[in-house]
Tab-separated table of C-alpha atoms in Angstrom:
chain	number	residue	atom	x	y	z
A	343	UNK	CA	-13.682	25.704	13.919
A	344	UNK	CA	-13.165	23.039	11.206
A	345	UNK	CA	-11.354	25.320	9.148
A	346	UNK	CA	-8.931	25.625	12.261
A	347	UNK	CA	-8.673	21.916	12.781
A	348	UNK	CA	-7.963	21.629	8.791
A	349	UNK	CA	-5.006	24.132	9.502
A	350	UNK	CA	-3.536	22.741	12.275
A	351	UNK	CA	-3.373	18.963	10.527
A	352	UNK	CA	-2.032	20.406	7.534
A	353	UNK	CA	0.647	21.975	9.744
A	354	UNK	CA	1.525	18.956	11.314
A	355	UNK	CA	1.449	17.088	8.198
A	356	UNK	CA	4.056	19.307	6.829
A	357	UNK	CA	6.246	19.298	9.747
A	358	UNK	CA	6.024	15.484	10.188
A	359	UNK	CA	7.234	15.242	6.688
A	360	UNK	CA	10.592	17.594	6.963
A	361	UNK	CA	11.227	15.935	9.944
A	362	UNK	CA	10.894	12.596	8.112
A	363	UNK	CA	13.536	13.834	5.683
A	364	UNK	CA	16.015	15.722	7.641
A	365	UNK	CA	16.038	13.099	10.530
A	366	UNK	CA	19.531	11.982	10.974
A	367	UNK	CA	18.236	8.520	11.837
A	368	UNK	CA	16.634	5.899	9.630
A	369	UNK	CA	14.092	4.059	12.469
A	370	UNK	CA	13.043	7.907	13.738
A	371	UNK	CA	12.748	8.634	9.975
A	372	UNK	CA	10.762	5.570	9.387
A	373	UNK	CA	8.782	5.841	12.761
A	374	UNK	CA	7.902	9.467	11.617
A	375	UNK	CA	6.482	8.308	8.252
A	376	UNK	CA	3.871	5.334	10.108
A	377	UNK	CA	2.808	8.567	11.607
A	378	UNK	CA	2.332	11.135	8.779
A	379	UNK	CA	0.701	7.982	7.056
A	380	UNK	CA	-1.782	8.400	9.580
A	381	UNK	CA	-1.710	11.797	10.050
A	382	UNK	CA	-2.799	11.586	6.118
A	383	UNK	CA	-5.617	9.244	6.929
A	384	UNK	CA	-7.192	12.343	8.261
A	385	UNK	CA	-6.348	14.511	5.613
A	386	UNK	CA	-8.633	12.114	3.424
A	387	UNK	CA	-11.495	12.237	5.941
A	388	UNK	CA	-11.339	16.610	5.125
A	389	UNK	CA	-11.244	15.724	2.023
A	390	UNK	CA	-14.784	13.982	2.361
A	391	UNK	CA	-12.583	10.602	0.868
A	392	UNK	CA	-13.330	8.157	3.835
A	393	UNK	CA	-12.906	5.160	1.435
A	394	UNK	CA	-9.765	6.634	0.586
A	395	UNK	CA	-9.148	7.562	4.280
A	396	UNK	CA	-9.714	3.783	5.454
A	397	UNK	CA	-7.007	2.714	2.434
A	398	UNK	CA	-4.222	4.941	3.241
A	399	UNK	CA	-4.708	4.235	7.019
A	400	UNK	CA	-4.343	0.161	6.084
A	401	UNK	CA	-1.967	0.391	3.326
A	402	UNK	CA	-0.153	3.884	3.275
A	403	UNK	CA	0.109	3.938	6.906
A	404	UNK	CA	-0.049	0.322	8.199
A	405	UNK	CA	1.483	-2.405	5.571
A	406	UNK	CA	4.323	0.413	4.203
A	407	UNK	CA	4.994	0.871	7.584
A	408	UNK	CA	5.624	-2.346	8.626
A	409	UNK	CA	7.513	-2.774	5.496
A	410	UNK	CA	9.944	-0.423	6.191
A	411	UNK	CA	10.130	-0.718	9.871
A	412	UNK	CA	11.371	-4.711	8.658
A	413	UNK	CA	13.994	-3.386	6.259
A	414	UNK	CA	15.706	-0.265	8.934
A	415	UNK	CA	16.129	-3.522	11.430
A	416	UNK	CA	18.184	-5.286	8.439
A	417	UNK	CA	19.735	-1.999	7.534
A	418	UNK	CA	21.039	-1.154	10.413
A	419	UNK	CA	24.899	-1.685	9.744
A	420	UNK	CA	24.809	-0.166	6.167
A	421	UNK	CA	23.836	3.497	7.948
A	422	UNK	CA	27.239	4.885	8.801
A	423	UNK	CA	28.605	4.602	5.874
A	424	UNK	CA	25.611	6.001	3.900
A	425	UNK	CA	26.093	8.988	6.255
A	426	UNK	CA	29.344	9.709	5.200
A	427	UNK	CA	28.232	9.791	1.660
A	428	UNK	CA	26.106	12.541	2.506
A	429	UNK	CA	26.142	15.477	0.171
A	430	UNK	CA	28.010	18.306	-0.022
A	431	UNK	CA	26.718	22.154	1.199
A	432	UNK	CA	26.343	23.325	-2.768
A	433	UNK	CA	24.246	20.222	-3.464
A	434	UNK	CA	22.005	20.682	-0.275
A	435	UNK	CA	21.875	24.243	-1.491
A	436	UNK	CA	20.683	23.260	-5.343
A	437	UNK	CA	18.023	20.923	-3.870
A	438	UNK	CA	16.772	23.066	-1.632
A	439	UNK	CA	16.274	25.428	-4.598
A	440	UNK	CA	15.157	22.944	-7.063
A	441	UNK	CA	12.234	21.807	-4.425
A	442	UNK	CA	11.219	25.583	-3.477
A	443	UNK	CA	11.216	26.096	-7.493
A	444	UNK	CA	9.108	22.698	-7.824
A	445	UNK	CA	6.672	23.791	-5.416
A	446	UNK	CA	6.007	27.117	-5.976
A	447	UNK	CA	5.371	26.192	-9.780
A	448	UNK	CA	2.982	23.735	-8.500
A	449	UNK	CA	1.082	26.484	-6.362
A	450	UNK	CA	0.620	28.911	-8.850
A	451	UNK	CA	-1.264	26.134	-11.161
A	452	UNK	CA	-3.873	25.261	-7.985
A	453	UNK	CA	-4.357	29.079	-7.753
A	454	UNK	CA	-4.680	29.004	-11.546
A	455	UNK	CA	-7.104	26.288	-11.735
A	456	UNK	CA	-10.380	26.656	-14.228
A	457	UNK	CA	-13.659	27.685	-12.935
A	458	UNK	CA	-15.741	26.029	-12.746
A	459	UNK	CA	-13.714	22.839	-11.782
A	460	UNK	CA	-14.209	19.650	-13.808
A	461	UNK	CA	-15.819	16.648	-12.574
A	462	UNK	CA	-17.380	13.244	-13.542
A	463	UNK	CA	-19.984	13.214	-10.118
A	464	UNK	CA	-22.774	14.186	-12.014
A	465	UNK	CA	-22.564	11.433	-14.994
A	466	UNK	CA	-21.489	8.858	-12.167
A	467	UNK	CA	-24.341	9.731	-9.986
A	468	UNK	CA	-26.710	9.262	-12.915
A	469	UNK	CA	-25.402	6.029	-13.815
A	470	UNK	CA	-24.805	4.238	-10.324
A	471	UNK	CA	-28.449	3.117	-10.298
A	472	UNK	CA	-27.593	0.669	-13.123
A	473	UNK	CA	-24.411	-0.771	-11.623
A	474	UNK	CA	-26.938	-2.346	-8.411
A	475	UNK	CA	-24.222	-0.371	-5.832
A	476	UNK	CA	-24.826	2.265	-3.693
A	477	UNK	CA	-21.307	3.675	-2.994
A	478	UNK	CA	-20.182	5.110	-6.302
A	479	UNK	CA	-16.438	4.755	-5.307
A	480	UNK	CA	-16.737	1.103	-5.593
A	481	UNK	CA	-19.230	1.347	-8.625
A	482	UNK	CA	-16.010	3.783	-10.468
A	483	UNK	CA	-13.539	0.798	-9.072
A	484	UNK	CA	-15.820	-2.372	-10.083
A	485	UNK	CA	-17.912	-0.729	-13.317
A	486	UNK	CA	-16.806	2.646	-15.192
A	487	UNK	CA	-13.567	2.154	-14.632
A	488	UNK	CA	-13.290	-1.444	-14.489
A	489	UNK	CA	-10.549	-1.715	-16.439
A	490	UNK	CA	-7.973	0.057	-13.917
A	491	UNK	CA	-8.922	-2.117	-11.161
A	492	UNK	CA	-8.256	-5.354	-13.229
A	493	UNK	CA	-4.951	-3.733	-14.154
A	494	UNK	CA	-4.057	-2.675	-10.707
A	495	UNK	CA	-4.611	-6.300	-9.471
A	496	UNK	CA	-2.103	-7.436	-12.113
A	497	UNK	CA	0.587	-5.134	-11.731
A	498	UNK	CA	0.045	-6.452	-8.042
A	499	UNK	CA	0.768	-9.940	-9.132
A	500	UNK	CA	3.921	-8.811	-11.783
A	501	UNK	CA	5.197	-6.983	-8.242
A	502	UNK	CA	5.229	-10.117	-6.561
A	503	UNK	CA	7.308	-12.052	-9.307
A	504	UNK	CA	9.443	-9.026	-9.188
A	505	UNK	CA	9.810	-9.519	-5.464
A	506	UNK	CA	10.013	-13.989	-5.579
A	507	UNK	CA	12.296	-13.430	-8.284
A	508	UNK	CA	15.037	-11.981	-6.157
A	509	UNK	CA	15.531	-15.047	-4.479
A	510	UNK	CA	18.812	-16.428	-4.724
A	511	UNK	CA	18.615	-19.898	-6.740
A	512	UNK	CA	19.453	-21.950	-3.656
A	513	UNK	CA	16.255	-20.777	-1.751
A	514	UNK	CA	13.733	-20.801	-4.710
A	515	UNK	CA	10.697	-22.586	-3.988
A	516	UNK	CA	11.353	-21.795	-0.228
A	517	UNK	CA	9.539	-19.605	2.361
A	518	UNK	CA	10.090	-15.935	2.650
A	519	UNK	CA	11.706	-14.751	5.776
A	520	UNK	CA	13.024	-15.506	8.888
A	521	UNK	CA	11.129	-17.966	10.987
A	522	UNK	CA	9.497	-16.572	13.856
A	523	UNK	CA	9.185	-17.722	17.667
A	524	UNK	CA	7.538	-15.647	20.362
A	525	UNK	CA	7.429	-16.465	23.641
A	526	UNK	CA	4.322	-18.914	23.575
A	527	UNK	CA	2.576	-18.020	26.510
A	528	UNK	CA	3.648	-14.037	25.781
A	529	UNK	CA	1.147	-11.463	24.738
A	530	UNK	CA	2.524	-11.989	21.168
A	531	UNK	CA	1.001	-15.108	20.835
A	532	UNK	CA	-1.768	-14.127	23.114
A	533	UNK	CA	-2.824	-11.597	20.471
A	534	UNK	CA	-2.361	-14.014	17.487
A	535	UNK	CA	-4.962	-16.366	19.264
A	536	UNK	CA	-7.752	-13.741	20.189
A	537	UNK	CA	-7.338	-10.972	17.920
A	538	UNK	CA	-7.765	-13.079	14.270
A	539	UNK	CA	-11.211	-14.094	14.783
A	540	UNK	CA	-12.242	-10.690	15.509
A	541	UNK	CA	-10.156	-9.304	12.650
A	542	UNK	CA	-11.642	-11.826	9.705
A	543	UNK	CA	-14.993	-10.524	11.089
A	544	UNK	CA	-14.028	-6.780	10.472
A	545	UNK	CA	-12.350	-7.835	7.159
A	546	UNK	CA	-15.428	-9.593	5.692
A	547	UNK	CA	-17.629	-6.843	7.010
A	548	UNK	CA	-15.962	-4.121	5.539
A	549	UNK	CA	-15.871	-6.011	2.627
A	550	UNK	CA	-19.673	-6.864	1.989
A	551	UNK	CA	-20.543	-3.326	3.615
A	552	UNK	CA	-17.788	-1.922	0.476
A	553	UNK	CA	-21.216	-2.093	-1.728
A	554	UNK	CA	-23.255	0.937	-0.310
A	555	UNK	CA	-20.855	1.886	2.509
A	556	UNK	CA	-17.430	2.748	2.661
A	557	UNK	CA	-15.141	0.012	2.552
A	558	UNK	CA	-14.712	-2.255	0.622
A	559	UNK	CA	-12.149	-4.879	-1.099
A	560	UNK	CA	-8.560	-3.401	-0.582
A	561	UNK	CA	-9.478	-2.534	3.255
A	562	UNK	CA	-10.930	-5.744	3.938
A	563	UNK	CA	-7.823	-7.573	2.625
A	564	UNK	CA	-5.510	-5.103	4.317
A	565	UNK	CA	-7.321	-6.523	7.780
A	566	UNK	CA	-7.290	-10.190	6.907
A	567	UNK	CA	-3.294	-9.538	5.702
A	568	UNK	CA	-2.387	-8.481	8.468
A	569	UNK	CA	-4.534	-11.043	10.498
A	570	UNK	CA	-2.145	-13.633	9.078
A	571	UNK	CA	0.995	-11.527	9.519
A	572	UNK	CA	0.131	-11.583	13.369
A	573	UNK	CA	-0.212	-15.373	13.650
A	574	UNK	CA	3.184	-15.633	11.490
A	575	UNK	CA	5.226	-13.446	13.721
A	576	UNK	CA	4.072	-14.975	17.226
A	577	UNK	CA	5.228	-18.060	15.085
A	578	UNK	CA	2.108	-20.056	15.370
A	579	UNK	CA	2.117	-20.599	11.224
A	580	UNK	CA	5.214	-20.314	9.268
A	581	UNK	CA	5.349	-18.353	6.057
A	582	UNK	CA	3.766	-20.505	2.792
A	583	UNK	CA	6.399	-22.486	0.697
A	584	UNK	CA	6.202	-20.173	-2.232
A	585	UNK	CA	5.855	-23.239	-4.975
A	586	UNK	CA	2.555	-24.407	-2.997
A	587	UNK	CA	0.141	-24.857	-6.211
A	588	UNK	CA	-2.691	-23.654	-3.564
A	589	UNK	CA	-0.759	-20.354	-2.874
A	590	UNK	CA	-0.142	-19.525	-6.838
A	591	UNK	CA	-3.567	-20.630	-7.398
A	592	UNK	CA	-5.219	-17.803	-5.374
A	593	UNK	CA	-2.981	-15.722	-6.611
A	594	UNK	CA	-3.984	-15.159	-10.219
A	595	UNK	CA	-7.485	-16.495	-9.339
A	596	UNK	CA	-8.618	-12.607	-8.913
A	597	UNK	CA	-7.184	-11.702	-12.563
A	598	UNK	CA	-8.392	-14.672	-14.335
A	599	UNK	CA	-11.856	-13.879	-12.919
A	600	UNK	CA	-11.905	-10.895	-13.855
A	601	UNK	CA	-10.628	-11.415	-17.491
A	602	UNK	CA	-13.447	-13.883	-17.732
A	603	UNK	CA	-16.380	-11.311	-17.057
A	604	UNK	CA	-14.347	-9.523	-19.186
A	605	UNK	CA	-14.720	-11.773	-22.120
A	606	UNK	CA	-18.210	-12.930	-21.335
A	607	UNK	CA	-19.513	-8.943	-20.856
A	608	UNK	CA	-17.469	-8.514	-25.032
A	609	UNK	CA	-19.742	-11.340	-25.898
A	610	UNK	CA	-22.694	-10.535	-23.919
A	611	UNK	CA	-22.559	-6.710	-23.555
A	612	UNK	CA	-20.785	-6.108	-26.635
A	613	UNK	CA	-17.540	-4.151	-24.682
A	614	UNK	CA	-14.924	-5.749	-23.306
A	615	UNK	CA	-15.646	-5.431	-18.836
A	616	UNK	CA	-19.229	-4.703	-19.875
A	617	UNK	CA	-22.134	-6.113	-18.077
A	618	UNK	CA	-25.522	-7.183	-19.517
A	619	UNK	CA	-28.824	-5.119	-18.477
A	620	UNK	CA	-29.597	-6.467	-14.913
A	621	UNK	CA	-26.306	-8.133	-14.504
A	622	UNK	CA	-24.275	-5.641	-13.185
A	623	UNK	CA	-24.435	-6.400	-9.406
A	624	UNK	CA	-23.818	-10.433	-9.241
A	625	UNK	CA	-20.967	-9.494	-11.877
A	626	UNK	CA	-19.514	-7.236	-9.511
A	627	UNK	CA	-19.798	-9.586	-6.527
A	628	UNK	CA	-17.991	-12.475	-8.612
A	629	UNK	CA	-15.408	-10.290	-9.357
A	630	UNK	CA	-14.661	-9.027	-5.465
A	631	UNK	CA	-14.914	-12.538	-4.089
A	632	UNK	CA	-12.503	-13.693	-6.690
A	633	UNK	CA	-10.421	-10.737	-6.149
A	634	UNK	CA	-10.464	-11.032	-1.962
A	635	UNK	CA	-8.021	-13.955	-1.805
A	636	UNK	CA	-5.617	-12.819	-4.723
A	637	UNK	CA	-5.259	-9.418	-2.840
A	638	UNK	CA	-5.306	-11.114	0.703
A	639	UNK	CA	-2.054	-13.104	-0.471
A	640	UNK	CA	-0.725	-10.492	-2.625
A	641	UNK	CA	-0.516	-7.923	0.262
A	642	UNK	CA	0.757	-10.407	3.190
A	643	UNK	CA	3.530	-12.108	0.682
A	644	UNK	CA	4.691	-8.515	-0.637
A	645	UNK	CA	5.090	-7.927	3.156
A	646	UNK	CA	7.055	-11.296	3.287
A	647	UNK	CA	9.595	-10.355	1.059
A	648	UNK	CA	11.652	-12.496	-1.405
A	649	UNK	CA	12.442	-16.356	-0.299
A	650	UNK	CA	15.044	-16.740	1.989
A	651	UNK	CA	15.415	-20.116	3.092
A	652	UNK	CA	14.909	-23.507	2.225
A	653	UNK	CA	11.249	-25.201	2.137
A	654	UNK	CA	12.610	-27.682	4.401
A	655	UNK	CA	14.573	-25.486	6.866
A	656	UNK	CA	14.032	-27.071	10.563
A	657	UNK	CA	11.423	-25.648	12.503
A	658	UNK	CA	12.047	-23.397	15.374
A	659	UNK	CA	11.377	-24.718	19.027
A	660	UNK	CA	8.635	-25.177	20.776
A	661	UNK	CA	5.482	-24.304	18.246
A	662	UNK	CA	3.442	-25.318	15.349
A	663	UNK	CA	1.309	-27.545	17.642
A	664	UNK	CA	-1.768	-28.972	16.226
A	665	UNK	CA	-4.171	-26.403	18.382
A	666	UNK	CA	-1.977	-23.809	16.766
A	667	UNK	CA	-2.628	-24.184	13.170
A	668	UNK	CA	-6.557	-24.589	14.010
A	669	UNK	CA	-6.435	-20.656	14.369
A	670	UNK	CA	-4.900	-20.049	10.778
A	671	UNK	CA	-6.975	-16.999	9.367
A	672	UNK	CA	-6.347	-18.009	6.061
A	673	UNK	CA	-9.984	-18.412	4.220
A	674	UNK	CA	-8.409	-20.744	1.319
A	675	UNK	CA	-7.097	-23.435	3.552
A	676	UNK	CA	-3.593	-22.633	4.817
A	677	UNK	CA	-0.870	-24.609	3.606
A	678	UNK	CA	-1.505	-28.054	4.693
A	679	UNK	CA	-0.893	-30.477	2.474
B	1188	UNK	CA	-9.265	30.057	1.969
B	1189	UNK	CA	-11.418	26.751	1.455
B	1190	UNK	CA	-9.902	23.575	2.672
B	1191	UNK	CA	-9.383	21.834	-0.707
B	1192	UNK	CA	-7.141	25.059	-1.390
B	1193	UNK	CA	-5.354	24.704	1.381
B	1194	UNK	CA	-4.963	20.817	0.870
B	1195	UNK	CA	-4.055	21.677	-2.185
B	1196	UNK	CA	-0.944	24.079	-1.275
B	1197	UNK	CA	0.273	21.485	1.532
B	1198	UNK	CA	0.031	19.197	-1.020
B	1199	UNK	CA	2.750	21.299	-3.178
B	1200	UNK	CA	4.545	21.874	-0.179
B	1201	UNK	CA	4.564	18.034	0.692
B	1202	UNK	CA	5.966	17.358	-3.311
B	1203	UNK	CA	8.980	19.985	-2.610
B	1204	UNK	CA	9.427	18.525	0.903
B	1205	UNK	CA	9.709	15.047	-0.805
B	1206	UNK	CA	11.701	16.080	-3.763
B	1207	UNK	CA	14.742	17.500	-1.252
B	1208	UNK	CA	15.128	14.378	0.996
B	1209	UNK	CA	15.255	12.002	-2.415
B	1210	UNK	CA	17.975	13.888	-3.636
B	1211	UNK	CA	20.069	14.735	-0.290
B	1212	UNK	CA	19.639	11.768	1.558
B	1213	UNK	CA	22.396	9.066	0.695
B	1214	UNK	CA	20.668	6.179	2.059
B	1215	UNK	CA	18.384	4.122	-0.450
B	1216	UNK	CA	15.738	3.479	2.291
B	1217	UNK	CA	15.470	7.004	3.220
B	1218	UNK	CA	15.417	7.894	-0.788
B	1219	UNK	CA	12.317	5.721	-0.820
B	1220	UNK	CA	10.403	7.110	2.065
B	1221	UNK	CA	11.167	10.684	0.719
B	1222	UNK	CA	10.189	9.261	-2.476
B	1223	UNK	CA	6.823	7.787	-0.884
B	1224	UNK	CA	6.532	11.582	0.822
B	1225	UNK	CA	6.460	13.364	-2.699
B	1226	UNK	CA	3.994	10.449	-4.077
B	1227	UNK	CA	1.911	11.153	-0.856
B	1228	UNK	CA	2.174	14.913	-2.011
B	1229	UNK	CA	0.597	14.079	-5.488
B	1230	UNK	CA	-1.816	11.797	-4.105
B	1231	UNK	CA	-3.248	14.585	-1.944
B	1232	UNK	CA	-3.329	17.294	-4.635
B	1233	UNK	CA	-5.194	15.377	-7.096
B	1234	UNK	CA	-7.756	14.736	-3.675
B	1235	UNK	CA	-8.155	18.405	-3.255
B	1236	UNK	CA	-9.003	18.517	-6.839
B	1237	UNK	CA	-11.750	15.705	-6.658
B	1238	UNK	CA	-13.011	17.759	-3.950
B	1239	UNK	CA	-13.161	20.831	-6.030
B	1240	UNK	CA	-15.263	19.069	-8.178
B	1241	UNK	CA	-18.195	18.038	-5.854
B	1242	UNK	CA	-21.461	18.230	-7.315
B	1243	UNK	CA	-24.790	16.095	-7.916
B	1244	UNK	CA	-25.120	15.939	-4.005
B	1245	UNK	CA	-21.752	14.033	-3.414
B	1246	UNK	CA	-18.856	15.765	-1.699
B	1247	UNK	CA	-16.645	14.913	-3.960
B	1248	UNK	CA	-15.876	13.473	-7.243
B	1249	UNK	CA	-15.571	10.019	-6.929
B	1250	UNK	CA	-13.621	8.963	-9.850
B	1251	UNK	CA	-10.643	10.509	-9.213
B	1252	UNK	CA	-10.882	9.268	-5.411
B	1253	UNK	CA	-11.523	5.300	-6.888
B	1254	UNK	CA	-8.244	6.648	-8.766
B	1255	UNK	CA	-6.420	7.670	-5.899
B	1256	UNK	CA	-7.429	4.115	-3.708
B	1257	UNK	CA	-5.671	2.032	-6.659
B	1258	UNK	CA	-3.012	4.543	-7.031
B	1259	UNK	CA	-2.176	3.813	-2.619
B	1260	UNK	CA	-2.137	-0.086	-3.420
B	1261	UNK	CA	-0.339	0.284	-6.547
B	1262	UNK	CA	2.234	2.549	-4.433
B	1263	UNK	CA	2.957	-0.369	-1.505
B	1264	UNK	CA	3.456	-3.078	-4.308
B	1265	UNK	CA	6.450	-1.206	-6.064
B	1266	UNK	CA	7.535	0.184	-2.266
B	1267	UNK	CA	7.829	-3.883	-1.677
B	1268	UNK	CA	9.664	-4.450	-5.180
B	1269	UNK	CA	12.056	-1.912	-4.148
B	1270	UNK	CA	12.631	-2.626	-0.557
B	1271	UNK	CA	13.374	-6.328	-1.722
B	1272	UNK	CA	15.768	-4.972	-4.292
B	1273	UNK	CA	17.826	-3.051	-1.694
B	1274	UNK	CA	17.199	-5.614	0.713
B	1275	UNK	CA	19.153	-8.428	-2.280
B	1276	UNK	CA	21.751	-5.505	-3.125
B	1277	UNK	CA	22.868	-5.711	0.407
B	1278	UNK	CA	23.344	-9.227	0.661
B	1279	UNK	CA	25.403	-9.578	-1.988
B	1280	UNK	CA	27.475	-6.367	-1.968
B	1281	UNK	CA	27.455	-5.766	1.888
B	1282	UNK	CA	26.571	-1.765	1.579
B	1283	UNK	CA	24.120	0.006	0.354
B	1284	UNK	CA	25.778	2.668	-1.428
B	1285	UNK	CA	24.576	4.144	-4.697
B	1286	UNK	CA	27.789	5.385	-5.537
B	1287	UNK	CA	29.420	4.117	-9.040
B	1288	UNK	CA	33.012	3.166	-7.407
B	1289	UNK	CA	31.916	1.604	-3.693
B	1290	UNK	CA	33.678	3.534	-0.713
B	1291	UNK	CA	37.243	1.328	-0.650
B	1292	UNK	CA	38.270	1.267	3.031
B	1293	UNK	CA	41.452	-1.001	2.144
């Protein structure tokens, strides 16, 4: 029975991915990938990776999705003329070969792969007892492999100076985006007002839960991102100014955090990201708390986009009333200043 | 068959699947999905290889899966870098062509 159910998503998988490709247009293409991200979501769950499951369902399927759906509605006139562009029968013909070749070279080395398979479980199971966490995923993410996670969260914050730094120089300093209004007595806003409350709780569950349960930091910010995406688009908050100091602040906060266990486990533990006998677990917990509102930001200003108007551009009609900005989701503060 | 082998193949099939649209599709944004497609491919092969090697009473390895959760975020961060990219090309060249001489329509 499961090994039918396995079949039948893989099956699905693969067709929701040619038709991804080969669809003629870019929404249904882009509509067909928020899908297969799901779709994927339950290839992780087969795959006995429900941490990894509950990432690519917030992140591969959720915030790429929503970033894509935004750029096919700003796209929209540059399609024609990419159609035309289209290539030729002979190259269709050579990629078609090149990906079959691709593949099957690829298959051959899974069927070819060493018995018995490699794997780190056993040494990680022996040494999760020390790390004070129960779920080893997060004790590979936060201890034996500490080093990757610290990295990640930088390259997160060198993407988002990639993305601010696309800003044309009239609008630097500015907030991201257009400025949204909803209807405010629609369901929009009607979601933005009941739905955040019960989303920070969710968040900052499956973030304390991340220790011995699945879950943990990326999910949890993933939630509370997209808590504060809601209450932007109904237009009950606008998008930060991005030369707030509170905004850059929690930014790096997560990095520099983490750099300084870093420096205090060299001195302490004698390796750089090591942590003394005993220590491991209140380390760990630093490091996630400081990490929370760098990743929280990082995720909902990637989703932003570059600046695009002026800090001071006029406010649209009719919101931003003071019962309004009481529901801000934001843990740090929101922008008021 | 046993389902990490399976995974495993769609996985290869997914790569090849990706691989096709990046090169025949014209259109940056639908480059990038196919582009996020074949990533997706990898990211489930090297899954079906953590789950290969289960052992010490966990279903699967969970180093490369820690692996694979930075590898998802890492993905959406340089999905955003280049959807701003295309998103600044078209403002300031009006098309999104990645042809060297722009389509002249005179």
């Amino acid at each position: 029975m499961t090994a039918i159910v396995s079949l039948v998503v893989a099956l699905l998988l693969l067709w929701l991915a040619l038709w991804t490709v080969v669809a003629r247009d870019a929404f249904v293409a882009v509509a067909g990938f928020v899908v297969y991200g799901l779709l994927l979501s339950l290839v992780w769950v087969r795959l006995a990776g429900i941490d990894v499951a509950l990432t690519e369902a917030a992140i591969g399927g959720g915030l790429t999705g929503a970033l894509l759906l935004g750029a096919v509605g700003r796209l929209r006139g540059t399609e024609a003329a990419a159609w035309s562009e289209r290539s030729g029968a002979c190259t269709r013909a050579f990629a078609v070969l090149l990906s079959v070749s691709v593949a099957t070279v690829l298959a051959l080395c899974v069927l070819t792969l060493p018995e018995p398979p490699p794997t780190l479980a056993p040494q990680a199971a022996e040494n999760l007892a020390a790390t004070g966490v129960g779920n080893p995923i997060t004790g590979v993410l936060l201890a034996f492999r500490a080093l990757d996670t610290l990295l990640e969260a930088v390259v997160l914050v060198i993407a988002l100076i990639g993305v601010w730094s696309l800003a044309p120089d009239r609008f630097w300093g500015g907030r991201p985006g257009p400025r949204y209004g909803a209807d405010p007595d629609g369901i929009l806003t009607y979601l933005a007002r009941v739905l955040p409350p019960i989303g920070i709780v969710v968040g900052l569950y499956l973030f304390w839960a991340g220790a011995d349960h699945p879950g943990g930091k990326f999910q949890s910010a993933t939630i509370l991102a997209a808590m504060w995406m809601l209450v932007q688009m109904a237009g009950l908050s606008d998008a930060p100014r991005i030369d707030s100091r509170w905004l850059r602040a929690g930014i790096v906060v997560g990095p520099l955090v983490f750099v300084a266990v870093g420096v205090l486990g060299a001195w302490q533990a004698g390796a750089f990201l090591g942590y003394p006998d005993g220590w491991a677990k209140p380390m760990i917990v630093v490091i996630e708390l400081a990490l929370l509102p760098t990743l929280v930001l990082v995720l909902a200003l990637l989703l932003n986009g570059a600046p695009a108007r002026s800090a001071d551009s006029p406010p649209a009609p009719g919101e931003t009333s003071l019962s309004a900005r009481s529901t801000r989701p934001m843990p740090a503060g929101g922008t008021r200043q | 068959m046993t389902v990490e082998t399976l995974f495993a193949l769609c996985a290869c099939a997914l790569v090849g699947i990706g691989l096709y649209g990046l090169i025949v599709q014209p259109h940056p944004l639908r480059k990038l999905v196919a582009f996020n497609i074949m990533g997706s491919g990898v990211f489930v092969l090297f899954g079906a290889l953590a789950m290969r090697g289960a052992a010490a009473g966990m279903a699967a390895d969970p180093v490369p899966q820690a692996l694979l959760i930075t590898a998802i975020v890492v993905a959406f961060a340089a999905t955003a870098v280049t959807v701003a990219l295309l998103l600044r090309l078209i403002e300031s060249t009006a098309t999104a062509s990645l042809a060297d001489e722009p389509p002249s329509g005179d």
